[in-house]
Amino acid sequence: MADMFVGGERVAFAGGDRLEVLDPATGAVVDTVPAGGAAEVDQAVRAAAGAFPAWWDVPAARRGELVAQAARHVWAHADELAPLLTREQGKPLREARMELHRFVETLDHYAGLARTLRGGYVPDLDEGAHGLIVRRPLGVVGAIVPWNFPTTLLGNKLGPALVTGNTVVAKPAETTPLTTLRVAELLHEAGIPAGVFNAVTGRGPEAGAALVEHPLVRKIGFTGSTPVGKQTMAGAAKGMKRVTLELGGSDPMIICDDADLDGAIKAASTGRFFNCGQACLAVKRLFVFDAVADEVADRLTARAARLKVGPGDAQGTQLGPLHSARGRELVEAQVADAVEGGAKVLHGGDRPEGLDQGFYLTPTLLLEPAEDSRVATEEVFGPALPIWRVRDLDEAIERANASPYGLGSSIWTRDLHRANRAIERVEAGYMWVNSHNKVYDELPFGGVKQSGYGKEHGAEALDYYTETKSVVVRG
């Protein structure tokens, strides 16, 4: 039985309520973790608050060295962590290793930025006076992380928080806490001081809400669904806390008639079916120019048919199970709604034969669902991709923007004018031209509309973990 990690050690849970962590490939129990609540969150937050002054006193460059050292230590245990992540999340082992590598890359990136932290100087405010702009950490930061990329998305918050001198309490998703708990141990082993990073397990309405509303927490970094993000924002507002919200998406991909179809079709398939389609930045709506629509549909169907569905730890698996029975049922309901509304099923739409245990679904392609169908108006968090024909770029952009979401987007074209028009007009916080789905630590990342608030990645993320003080010096 796994316990929480607080103040540099595993902490036993006095209560009797525990959460079962299930293997999505079989439905079997992998382990249990404490169902912590307000008391456990308070213990962790106080440990983080106690560690904050000493961590802030560590020079920024040295904090960066410690974070880089910790990242290397985590990667040295990748052979242990990747199977653990696969067992609790469901993704293929190859994707689990990729996720761990992204976590390490992000920590390394921010470790390097630790030496670049700067304030400001304003000369000659008036006679005999100059100004300083002093930058300081916030204090205790709460990190609430979802189940689809529990390690990568933790790194997005942990890297900038630690190098700027904050301490962190993480609340992993109740269904994927195990890798986070082990990572917390490894970070401490590598030299991150006790209390600087803590991990508390529990349900969102109890542990998550307690973290959001704790009076000693100064900022919340949250990744999850838009409805829960709105609740988080409202809870944080009670204490005037800073928030960074990375929320849902319904990302459009536009394939023009002059596109590199080999690259576009491969990107559409990978962008939709990576992690079984359970990604905020997955390709969720595909708009294809009439002239190439038949070829794109046929070739995408052939790719989907070749994907090997199976347990994440099985040799050659390309598409693992969905993370939960509930998640599968939701995607099935969205697909059924599309079919009832007239969509043609090009491939999939059912459960694969021979995989009766676990939460599997075949990769699904839907041609021309109704514009008011659920797959068009909701976020589809699973391996189902709707495809629509469009006359031209103006129609593609109009339909791409007909969504409450605005996270990622992409366009495939050889025409620079078309690319620039899409860059200007598509309502999204991130856009790829002739590529898709790779996020770079160097670029700020965040959504518009109901896809989020604030930025992760980039040097800009450091601003969300620090505050400035203006100082007037005279004499």
CSV table of C-alpha atoms in Angstrom, one decimal, residues 17-237:
chain,number,residue,atom,x,y,z
A,17,ASP,CA,-10.5,5.2,3.5
A,18,ARG,CA,-8.3,4.3,0.6
A,19,LEU,CA,-8.5,4.7,-3.1
A,20,GLU,CA,-8.0,1.8,-5.5
A,21,VAL,CA,-5.6,2.3,-8.5
A,22,LEU,CA,-6.8,0.1,-11.3
A,23,ASP,CA,-4.9,-1.3,-14.3
A,24,PRO,CA,-6.9,0.0,-17.4
A,25,ALA,CA,-5.7,-3.0,-19.4
A,26,THR,CA,-7.4,-5.5,-17.0
A,27,GLY,CA,-9.5,-3.6,-14.5
A,28,ALA,CA,-7.4,-5.3,-11.7
A,29,VAL,CA,-6.3,-3.4,-8.6
A,30,VAL,CA,-2.6,-2.4,-8.9
A,31,ASP,CA,-2.4,-0.7,-5.4
A,32,THR,CA,-4.2,1.5,-3.0
A,33,VAL,CA,-3.5,5.0,-1.8
A,34,PRO,CA,-4.9,7.1,1.1
A,35,ALA,CA,-8.1,9.1,0.4
A,36,GLY,CA,-6.6,12.2,2.1
A,37,GLY,CA,-8.6,15.3,3.0
A,38,ALA,CA,-8.3,18.7,4.6
A,39,ALA,CA,-6.1,17.4,7.5
A,40,GLU,CA,-3.6,15.7,5.2
A,41,VAL,CA,-3.5,18.7,2.9
A,42,ASP,CA,-2.9,21.0,5.9
A,43,GLN,CA,0.0,18.7,7.0
A,44,ALA,CA,1.6,18.9,3.5
A,45,VAL,CA,1.1,22.6,3.1
A,46,ARG,CA,2.6,23.4,6.5
A,47,ALA,CA,5.6,21.2,5.6
A,48,ALA,CA,6.0,23.2,2.4
A,49,ALA,CA,5.6,26.5,4.2
A,50,GLY,CA,8.2,25.5,6.8
A,51,ALA,CA,10.7,24.6,4.0
A,52,PHE,CA,10.1,27.8,2.0
A,53,PRO,CA,12.4,30.2,3.8
A,54,ALA,CA,15.5,28.0,3.5
A,55,TRP,CA,14.7,27.0,-0.1
A,56,TRP,CA,14.3,30.7,-1.0
A,57,ASP,CA,17.7,31.4,0.6
A,58,VAL,CA,19.4,28.9,-1.8
A,59,PRO,CA,20.9,30.9,-4.6
A,60,ALA,CA,18.9,30.6,-7.8
A,61,ALA,CA,21.8,29.1,-9.7
A,62,ARG,CA,22.2,26.4,-7.0
A,63,ARG,CA,18.5,25.7,-7.1
A,64,GLY,CA,18.9,25.1,-10.8
A,65,GLU,CA,21.8,22.7,-10.2
A,66,LEU,CA,19.7,20.7,-7.7
A,67,VAL,CA,16.7,20.5,-10.1
A,68,ALA,CA,18.9,19.3,-12.9
A,69,GLN,CA,20.6,16.8,-10.6
A,70,ALA,CA,17.1,15.5,-9.5
A,71,ALA,CA,16.0,15.3,-13.2
A,72,ARG,CA,19.0,13.0,-14.0
A,73,HIS,CA,18.2,10.8,-11.0
A,74,VAL,CA,14.6,10.4,-12.1
A,75,TRP,CA,15.7,9.4,-15.6
A,76,ALA,CA,18.1,6.9,-14.2
A,77,HIS,CA,15.0,5.1,-12.8
A,78,ALA,CA,13.1,5.2,-16.1
A,79,ASP,CA,13.1,1.4,-16.4
A,80,GLU,CA,11.3,1.3,-13.0
A,81,LEU,CA,9.0,4.2,-13.6
A,82,ALA,CA,7.8,3.5,-17.1
A,83,PRO,CA,6.1,0.1,-16.3
A,84,LEU,CA,4.5,1.7,-13.2
A,85,LEU,CA,3.1,4.6,-15.3
A,86,THR,CA,1.8,2.0,-17.8
A,87,ARG,CA,0.1,-0.1,-15.1
A,88,GLU,CA,-1.7,2.9,-13.6
A,89,GLN,CA,-2.5,4.9,-16.7
A,90,GLY,CA,-2.8,2.3,-19.5
A,91,LYS,CA,-0.5,3.9,-22.2
A,92,PRO,CA,2.0,1.7,-24.1
A,93,LEU,CA,5.4,1.4,-22.5
A,94,ARG,CA,7.0,3.4,-25.4
A,95,GLU,CA,4.7,6.3,-24.7
A,96,ALA,CA,5.3,6.0,-20.9
A,97,ARG,CA,9.1,6.4,-21.5
A,98,MET,CA,8.4,9.4,-23.8
A,99,GLU,CA,6.4,11.0,-21.0
A,100,LEU,CA,9.1,10.5,-18.5
A,101,HIS,CA,11.6,11.9,-20.9
A,102,ARG,CA,9.5,15.1,-21.4
A,103,PHE,CA,9.3,15.5,-17.6
A,104,VAL,CA,13.1,15.3,-17.4
A,105,GLU,CA,13.5,17.7,-20.4
A,106,THR,CA,11.2,20.3,-18.8
A,107,LEU,CA,13.0,20.2,-15.4
A,108,ASP,CA,16.3,20.5,-17.3
A,109,HIS,CA,15.0,23.5,-19.3
A,110,TYR,CA,14.0,25.4,-16.2
A,111,ALA,CA,17.1,24.4,-14.3
A,112,GLY,CA,19.0,26.2,-17.1
A,113,LEU,CA,16.8,29.3,-16.8
A,114,ALA,CA,17.5,29.6,-13.1
A,115,ARG,CA,20.6,31.6,-13.9
A,116,THR,CA,18.6,34.1,-16.0
A,117,LEU,CA,16.2,35.3,-13.3
A,118,ARG,CA,16.3,39.1,-13.3
A,119,GLY,CA,14.8,42.1,-11.7
A,120,GLY,CA,15.1,45.7,-13.0
A,121,TYR,CA,16.7,49.1,-12.4
A,122,VAL,CA,15.2,52.5,-13.3
A,123,PRO,CA,17.6,55.4,-13.0
A,124,ASP,CA,16.7,59.0,-12.1
A,125,LEU,CA,13.2,58.7,-10.9
A,126,ASP,CA,13.8,62.2,-9.7
A,127,GLU,CA,16.7,64.0,-8.2
A,128,GLY,CA,18.7,61.7,-6.0
A,129,ALA,CA,16.4,58.7,-6.4
A,130,HIS,CA,16.4,55.5,-8.4
A,131,GLY,CA,14.1,52.5,-8.7
A,132,LEU,CA,14.5,48.8,-8.3
A,133,ILE,CA,12.2,46.1,-9.4
A,134,VAL,CA,12.7,43.1,-7.1
A,135,ARG,CA,11.4,39.7,-8.1
A,136,ARG,CA,10.6,37.1,-5.4
A,137,PRO,CA,8.9,33.7,-5.2
A,138,LEU,CA,5.3,33.4,-4.1
A,139,GLY,CA,5.6,30.8,-1.4
A,140,VAL,CA,3.7,27.6,-1.4
A,141,VAL,CA,2.3,26.5,-4.7
A,142,GLY,CA,-0.4,23.9,-5.2
A,143,ALA,CA,-0.1,21.7,-8.3
A,144,ILE,CA,-3.2,19.7,-9.4
A,145,VAL,CA,-2.4,17.2,-12.1
A,146,PRO,CA,-4.7,15.0,-14.2
A,147,TRP,CA,-4.5,11.3,-15.1
A,148,ASN,CA,-3.7,11.5,-18.8
A,149,PHE,CA,-0.1,12.7,-18.6
A,150,PRO,CA,0.5,12.7,-14.8
A,151,THR,CA,4.3,13.1,-15.0
A,152,THR,CA,4.7,15.5,-17.9
A,153,LEU,CA,2.0,17.8,-16.6
A,154,LEU,CA,3.6,17.7,-13.1
A,155,GLY,CA,6.9,18.8,-14.6
A,156,ASN,CA,5.2,21.8,-16.3
A,157,LYS,CA,4.4,23.2,-12.8
A,158,LEU,CA,7.3,21.8,-10.8
A,159,GLY,CA,10.2,23.2,-13.0
A,160,PRO,CA,9.3,26.9,-12.9
A,161,ALA,CA,8.0,26.7,-9.3
A,162,LEU,CA,11.2,25.2,-7.9
A,163,VAL,CA,13.8,27.3,-9.7
A,164,THR,CA,12.1,30.5,-8.7
A,165,GLY,CA,12.2,29.5,-5.0
A,166,ASN,CA,8.7,28.2,-4.3
A,167,THR,CA,7.8,25.0,-2.5
A,168,VAL,CA,5.2,22.7,-3.9
A,169,VAL,CA,2.3,20.5,-2.8
A,170,ALA,CA,1.1,18.3,-5.6
A,171,LYS,CA,-2.3,16.5,-5.7
A,172,PRO,CA,-2.1,13.9,-8.4
A,173,ALA,CA,-5.3,12.4,-10.0
A,174,GLU,CA,-6.8,9.8,-7.7
A,175,THR,CA,-6.4,7.2,-10.4
A,176,THR,CA,-2.7,7.9,-11.2
A,177,PRO,CA,-0.9,8.7,-8.0
A,178,LEU,CA,1.8,6.0,-8.0
A,179,THR,CA,4.4,7.4,-10.3
A,180,THR,CA,4.1,10.9,-8.7
A,181,LEU,CA,4.7,9.4,-5.3
A,182,ARG,CA,7.8,7.5,-6.5
A,183,VAL,CA,9.1,10.6,-8.3
A,184,ALA,CA,8.7,12.6,-5.1
A,185,GLU,CA,11.0,10.1,-3.4
A,186,LEU,CA,13.5,10.2,-6.1
A,187,LEU,CA,13.7,14.0,-6.1
A,188,HIS,CA,14.3,14.0,-2.4
A,189,GLU,CA,17.0,11.3,-2.8
A,190,ALA,CA,18.7,13.5,-5.4
A,191,GLY,CA,19.0,16.5,-3.1
A,192,ILE,CA,15.7,18.4,-3.2
A,193,PRO,CA,15.3,19.3,0.5
A,194,ALA,CA,12.6,17.9,2.7
A,195,GLY,CA,9.3,19.7,2.4
A,196,VAL,CA,10.2,21.4,-0.9
A,197,PHE,CA,8.1,19.0,-2.8
A,198,ASN,CA,5.2,17.1,-1.3
A,199,ALA,CA,2.5,14.8,-2.7
A,200,VAL,CA,-0.9,14.3,-1.2
A,201,THR,CA,-3.4,11.7,-2.5
A,202,GLY,CA,-7.2,12.0,-2.4
A,203,ARG,CA,-10.3,12.9,-4.3
A,204,GLY,CA,-10.8,16.2,-6.0
A,205,PRO,CA,-13.8,17.5,-3.9
A,206,GLU,CA,-11.9,16.8,-0.7
A,207,ALA,CA,-8.1,17.0,-1.1
A,208,GLY,CA,-8.2,19.1,-4.3
A,209,ALA,CA,-10.6,21.7,-2.9
A,210,ALA,CA,-8.7,21.8,0.4
A,211,LEU,CA,-5.5,22.6,-1.4
A,212,VAL,CA,-7.1,25.3,-3.5
A,213,GLU,CA,-8.6,27.0,-0.5
A,214,HIS,CA,-5.8,26.6,2.0
A,215,PRO,CA,-4.8,30.0,3.4
A,216,LEU,CA,-1.1,29.3,3.1
A,217,VAL,CA,-1.2,28.4,-0.6
A,218,ARG,CA,-0.4,31.4,-2.8
A,219,LYS,CA,-0.9,29.9,-6.3
A,220,ILE,CA,-2.6,27.0,-8.0
A,221,GLY,CA,-1.4,25.4,-11.2
A,222,PHE,CA,-4.2,23.2,-12.5
A,223,THR,CA,-4.6,21.0,-15.5
A,224,GLY,CA,-7.9,19.3,-16.1
A,225,SER,CA,-11.4,19.7,-17.6
A,226,THR,CA,-12.9,23.1,-18.2
A,227,PRO,CA,-15.8,22.6,-15.7
A,228,VAL,CA,-13.4,21.6,-12.9
A,229,GLY,CA,-11.1,24.4,-13.9
A,230,LYS,CA,-13.9,26.9,-13.4
A,231,GLN,CA,-14.5,25.5,-9.9
A,232,THR,CA,-10.8,25.8,-9.2
A,233,MET,CA,-10.7,29.4,-10.3
A,234,ALA,CA,-13.7,30.2,-8.1
A,235,GLY,CA,-12.2,28.5,-5.1
A,236,ALA,CA,-8.9,30.3,-5.6
A,237,ALA,CA,-10.6,33.6,-5.9
